[in-house]
Short mmCIF file of C-alpha atoms in Angstrom, two decimals:
data_model
loop_
_atom_site.label_atom_id
_atom_site.label_comp_id
_atom_site.label_asym_id
_atom_site.label_seq_id
_atom_site.Cartn_x
_atom_site.Cartn_y
_atom_site.Cartn_z
CA UNK O 1 170.23 12.80 159.82
CA UNK O 2 166.67 12.99 158.54
CA UNK O 3 166.01 9.42 159.74
CA UNK O 4 167.29 10.27 163.20
CA UNK O 5 164.93 13.23 163.38
CA UNK O 6 161.97 11.07 162.38
CA UNK O 7 162.90 8.47 164.99
CA UNK O 8 163.11 11.10 167.71
CA UNK O 9 159.70 12.48 166.71
CA UNK O 10 158.18 8.99 166.81
CA UNK O 11 159.70 8.30 170.23
CA UNK O 12 158.31 11.58 171.59
CA UNK O 13 154.84 10.78 170.21
CA UNK O 14 154.92 7.28 171.71
CA UNK O 15 156.00 8.61 175.11
CA UNK O 16 153.31 11.30 174.96
CA UNK O 17 150.70 8.65 174.12
CA UNK O 18 151.80 6.52 177.06
CA UNK O 19 151.58 9.53 179.38
CA UNK O 20 148.06 10.45 178.25
CA UNK O 21 146.92 6.83 178.56
CA UNK O 22 148.42 6.54 182.07
CA UNK O 23 146.76 9.78 183.13
CA UNK O 24 143.39 8.56 181.83
CA UNK O 25 143.74 5.26 183.68
CA UNK O 26 144.74 7.08 186.88
CA UNK O 27 141.73 9.40 186.71
CA UNK O 28 139.36 6.51 186.03
CA UNK O 29 140.76 4.47 188.92
CA UNK O 30 140.16 7.46 191.17
CA UNK O 31 136.43 7.47 190.40
CA UNK O 32 133.75 5.31 191.94
CA UNK O 33 131.40 3.27 189.81
CA UNK O 34 128.61 5.78 190.53
CA UNK O 35 130.82 8.68 189.43
CA UNK O 36 131.65 6.83 186.22
CA UNK O 37 127.94 6.34 185.57
CA UNK O 38 127.21 9.99 186.32
CA UNK O 39 129.97 11.07 183.93
CA UNK O 40 128.42 8.87 181.27
CA UNK O 41 125.09 10.57 181.86
CA UNK O 42 126.62 13.95 181.07
CA UNK O 43 126.72 12.97 177.41
CA UNK O 44 123.95 10.37 177.27
CA UNK O 45 120.40 10.71 178.61
CA UNK O 46 120.19 7.45 180.51
CA UNK O 47 117.65 6.04 182.97
CA UNK O 48 118.41 3.28 185.46
CA UNK O 49 116.05 0.40 186.18
CA UNK O 50 113.09 1.03 188.53
CA UNK O 51 113.03 -0.76 191.90
CA UNK O 52 116.64 -1.84 191.31
CA UNK O 53 118.55 1.28 192.29
CA UNK O 54 120.12 2.42 195.52
CA UNK O 55 117.78 5.11 196.84
CA UNK O 56 114.29 4.43 195.49
CA UNK O 57 113.15 3.07 198.87
CA UNK O 58 115.51 4.99 201.15
CA UNK O 59 113.45 6.47 204.01
CA UNK O 60 116.29 7.80 206.16
CA UNK O 61 116.47 11.55 206.90
CA UNK O 62 119.25 13.37 205.12
CA UNK O 63 120.19 15.17 201.92
CA UNK O 64 121.14 13.96 198.45
CA UNK O 65 124.15 15.58 196.78
CA UNK O 66 125.67 15.48 193.30
CA UNK O 67 127.89 12.39 193.15
CA UNK O 68 130.40 14.30 191.00
CA UNK O 69 130.71 17.69 192.71
CA UNK O 70 129.10 17.07 196.11
CA UNK O 71 126.71 19.94 195.57
CA UNK O 72 123.41 19.63 197.52
CA UNK O 73 120.49 18.71 195.27
CA UNK O 74 117.54 17.25 197.20
CA UNK O 75 116.34 16.63 200.77
CA UNK O 76 114.53 13.66 202.28
CA UNK O 77 111.98 16.17 203.61
CA UNK O 78 110.78 16.58 200.00
CA UNK O 79 111.06 12.88 199.09
CA UNK O 80 107.89 10.83 198.64
CA UNK O 81 106.88 7.36 197.49
CA UNK O 82 105.64 7.77 193.93
CA UNK O 83 105.27 4.04 193.33
CA UNK O 84 107.48 4.32 190.25
CA UNK O 85 110.63 2.68 191.60
CA UNK O 86 112.79 5.80 191.30
CA UNK O 87 113.69 8.39 193.96
CA UNK O 88 111.01 11.10 193.72
CA UNK O 89 111.10 14.61 195.16
CA UNK O 90 108.54 17.42 195.22
CA UNK O 91 111.27 20.08 195.11
CA UNK O 92 115.04 20.48 194.78
CA UNK O 93 116.76 21.58 197.98
CA UNK O 94 117.48 24.89 196.24
CA UNK O 95 115.97 25.90 192.91
CA UNK O 96 119.34 27.27 191.76
CA UNK O 97 121.10 23.89 192.04
CA UNK O 98 119.33 22.29 189.06
CA UNK O 99 118.43 23.36 185.55
CA UNK O 100 115.64 22.18 183.27
CA UNK O 101 115.75 21.69 179.55
CA UNK O 102 113.64 20.05 176.85
CA UNK O 103 114.39 16.39 176.13
CA UNK O 104 113.07 14.94 172.86
CA UNK O 105 114.94 11.64 172.99
CA UNK O 106 113.20 8.28 172.46
CA UNK O 107 110.41 9.96 170.52
CA UNK O 108 109.04 11.76 173.60
CA UNK O 109 108.85 15.37 174.73
CA UNK O 110 109.95 15.59 178.36
CA UNK O 111 111.61 18.05 180.72
CA UNK O 112 115.09 16.91 181.67
CA UNK O 113 116.71 17.87 184.98
CA UNK O 114 120.47 18.43 185.10
CA UNK O 115 122.82 19.43 187.92
CA UNK O 116 123.78 23.05 187.34
CA UNK O 117 127.39 22.75 188.47
CA UNK O 118 128.42 19.40 186.96
CA UNK O 119 125.94 19.48 184.05
CA UNK O 120 125.22 15.80 184.67
CA UNK O 121 121.87 14.24 183.80
CA UNK O 122 119.79 13.72 186.95
CA UNK O 123 116.41 12.62 185.61
CA UNK O 124 113.16 14.28 184.58
CA UNK O 125 110.50 16.45 186.20
CA UNK O 126 106.83 15.60 185.68
CA UNK O 127 103.59 17.33 186.66
CA UNK O 128 102.06 14.43 188.59
CA UNK O 129 103.48 15.09 192.05
CA UNK O 130 101.81 15.99 195.37
CA UNK O 131 100.48 19.43 196.23
CA UNK O 132 101.39 22.19 196.70
CA UNK O 133 104.00 21.97 193.90
CA UNK O 134 102.30 19.27 191.84
CA UNK O 135 105.77 18.28 190.61
CA UNK O 136 107.68 15.00 190.70
CA UNK O 137 111.42 15.15 190.23
CA UNK O 138 112.14 11.59 189.09
CA UNK O 139 115.87 11.16 189.73
CA UNK O 140 118.47 8.46 189.04
CA UNK O 141 120.14 7.08 192.18
CA UNK O 142 123.40 6.79 190.24
CA UNK O 143 123.58 10.58 190.04
CA UNK O 144 123.23 10.99 193.80
CA UNK O 145 125.13 10.46 197.03
CA UNK O 146 123.16 10.32 200.28
CA UNK O 147 124.37 12.16 203.39
CA UNK O 148 122.51 11.00 206.56
CA UNK O 149 121.14 13.78 208.78
CA UNK O 150 123.37 12.76 211.70
CA UNK O 151 126.49 13.14 209.51
CA UNK O 152 125.73 16.53 207.96
CA UNK O 153 128.03 18.51 210.27
CA UNK O 154 130.91 16.09 209.85
CA UNK O 155 130.51 15.99 206.06
CA UNK O 156 130.50 19.78 205.75
CA UNK O 157 126.76 20.27 205.19
CA UNK O 158 125.90 21.67 208.62
CA UNK O 159 123.88 24.51 207.09
CA UNK O 160 121.19 21.94 206.22
CA UNK O 161 120.90 20.42 209.70
CA UNK O 162 117.96 22.71 210.52
CA UNK O 163 115.81 20.69 208.10
CA UNK O 164 115.87 17.75 210.49
CA UNK O 165 115.78 19.34 213.93
CA UNK O 166 112.11 18.43 214.42
CA UNK O 167 112.82 14.77 213.59
CA UNK O 168 115.53 14.36 216.23
CA UNK O 169 112.91 13.61 218.88
CA UNK O 170 109.38 12.40 218.35
CA UNK O 171 106.72 14.76 219.63
CA UNK O 172 104.68 13.22 222.42
CA UNK O 173 100.98 14.04 222.51
CA UNK O 174 98.06 13.24 224.79
CA UNK O 175 94.29 13.63 224.60
CA UNK O 176 92.16 15.82 226.88
CA UNK O 177 88.34 16.09 226.92
CA UNK O 178 86.30 18.94 228.41
CA UNK O 179 82.58 19.55 228.83
CA UNK O 180 81.63 22.96 227.51
CA UNK O 181 78.60 25.07 226.72
CA UNK O 182 78.88 26.69 223.33
CA UNK O 183 81.69 24.46 222.10
CA UNK O 184 82.49 26.56 219.01
CA UNK O 185 83.50 29.50 221.18
CA UNK O 186 85.49 27.24 223.49
CA UNK O 187 87.14 25.56 220.51
CA UNK O 188 88.37 28.90 219.21
CA UNK O 189 89.82 29.80 222.61
CA UNK O 190 91.61 26.48 223.04
CA UNK O 191 92.94 26.69 219.49
CA UNK O 192 94.97 29.76 220.45
CA UNK O 193 96.74 28.04 223.35
CA UNK O 194 100.38 27.03 223.01
CA UNK O 195 100.83 23.26 222.81
CA UNK O 196 97.40 22.51 221.36
CA UNK O 197 97.92 20.51 218.16
CA UNK O 198 94.29 20.28 217.02
CA UNK O 199 90.74 20.41 218.40
CA UNK O 200 87.52 18.51 217.73
CA UNK O 201 84.06 19.25 219.07
CA UNK O 202 81.15 16.89 219.65
CA UNK O 203 78.95 15.38 222.37
CA UNK O 204 79.69 12.96 225.19
CA UNK O 205 77.62 10.99 227.68
CA UNK O 206 74.16 9.58 226.94
CA UNK O 207 73.33 6.71 224.58
CA UNK O 208 71.84 8.31 221.46
CA UNK O 209 73.76 7.52 218.25
CA UNK O 210 74.66 10.38 215.93
CA UNK O 211 72.82 13.11 217.88
CA UNK O 212 72.24 16.52 216.33
CA UNK O 213 72.71 19.90 217.95
CA UNK O 214 68.92 20.21 218.26
CA UNK O 215 68.69 16.81 220.03
CA UNK O 216 71.19 17.84 222.67
CA UNK O 217 69.62 21.28 223.07
CA UNK O 218 66.32 19.59 224.02
CA UNK O 219 67.95 18.42 227.29
CA UNK O 220 66.38 14.96 226.87
CA UNK O 221 69.44 13.01 225.64
CA UNK O 222 71.67 13.25 228.74
CA UNK O 223 74.42 14.34 226.33
CA UNK O 224 76.62 17.38 226.84
CA UNK O 225 78.77 19.47 224.54
CA UNK O 226 82.41 18.51 224.69
CA UNK O 227 85.77 19.52 223.36
CA UNK O 228 88.61 17.07 222.67
CA UNK O 229 92.13 18.07 221.86
CA UNK O 230 95.57 16.40 221.75
CA UNK O 231 98.22 18.20 223.79
#
């Protein structure tokens, strides 16, 4: 009787082991290679190779989400070419989507960036980025999934479409030039007009190179004050 009980226990343990193994295999088959890598990064601070990753040179408009949870992390509007070979961003899309913590691995003191929701390793943040933030979020492509701007609504990220409204159509500009008396006063007036992108004052007409205000005021140069502005 005792032997029968031991056999039954062994059979149950074997069946349970097979079930757990099958479940593990099923879950793993359901993940993409990038998701597997991101899961690995949860427990191991890992950096992919520069210039040999998916998004380092991606210039398309859109947002970058957590490959595990789909949570929005970064926007192409904050992406810049750092020359390092990794995707670099001046800011996260929302400061509450990432967390920072001290990383002392590999004999260095760095600031690690992790996704708040999935707790996966994203990369590091350094203080050598562009103004005004001065920050560079150096991120692994393997931790990200890119959603093109034109697919945001379809993918369920329509609330971020406003970031790319100005890029839907290129702004057309032209150049206009006007003769004016006191061009600083005229420049200020034109600068307040709707549609004026920028203004620049100077002199036009005549043949003198690099004239000064005093030269033109002498009325001997055949130059006149002018105002140029793109519209």
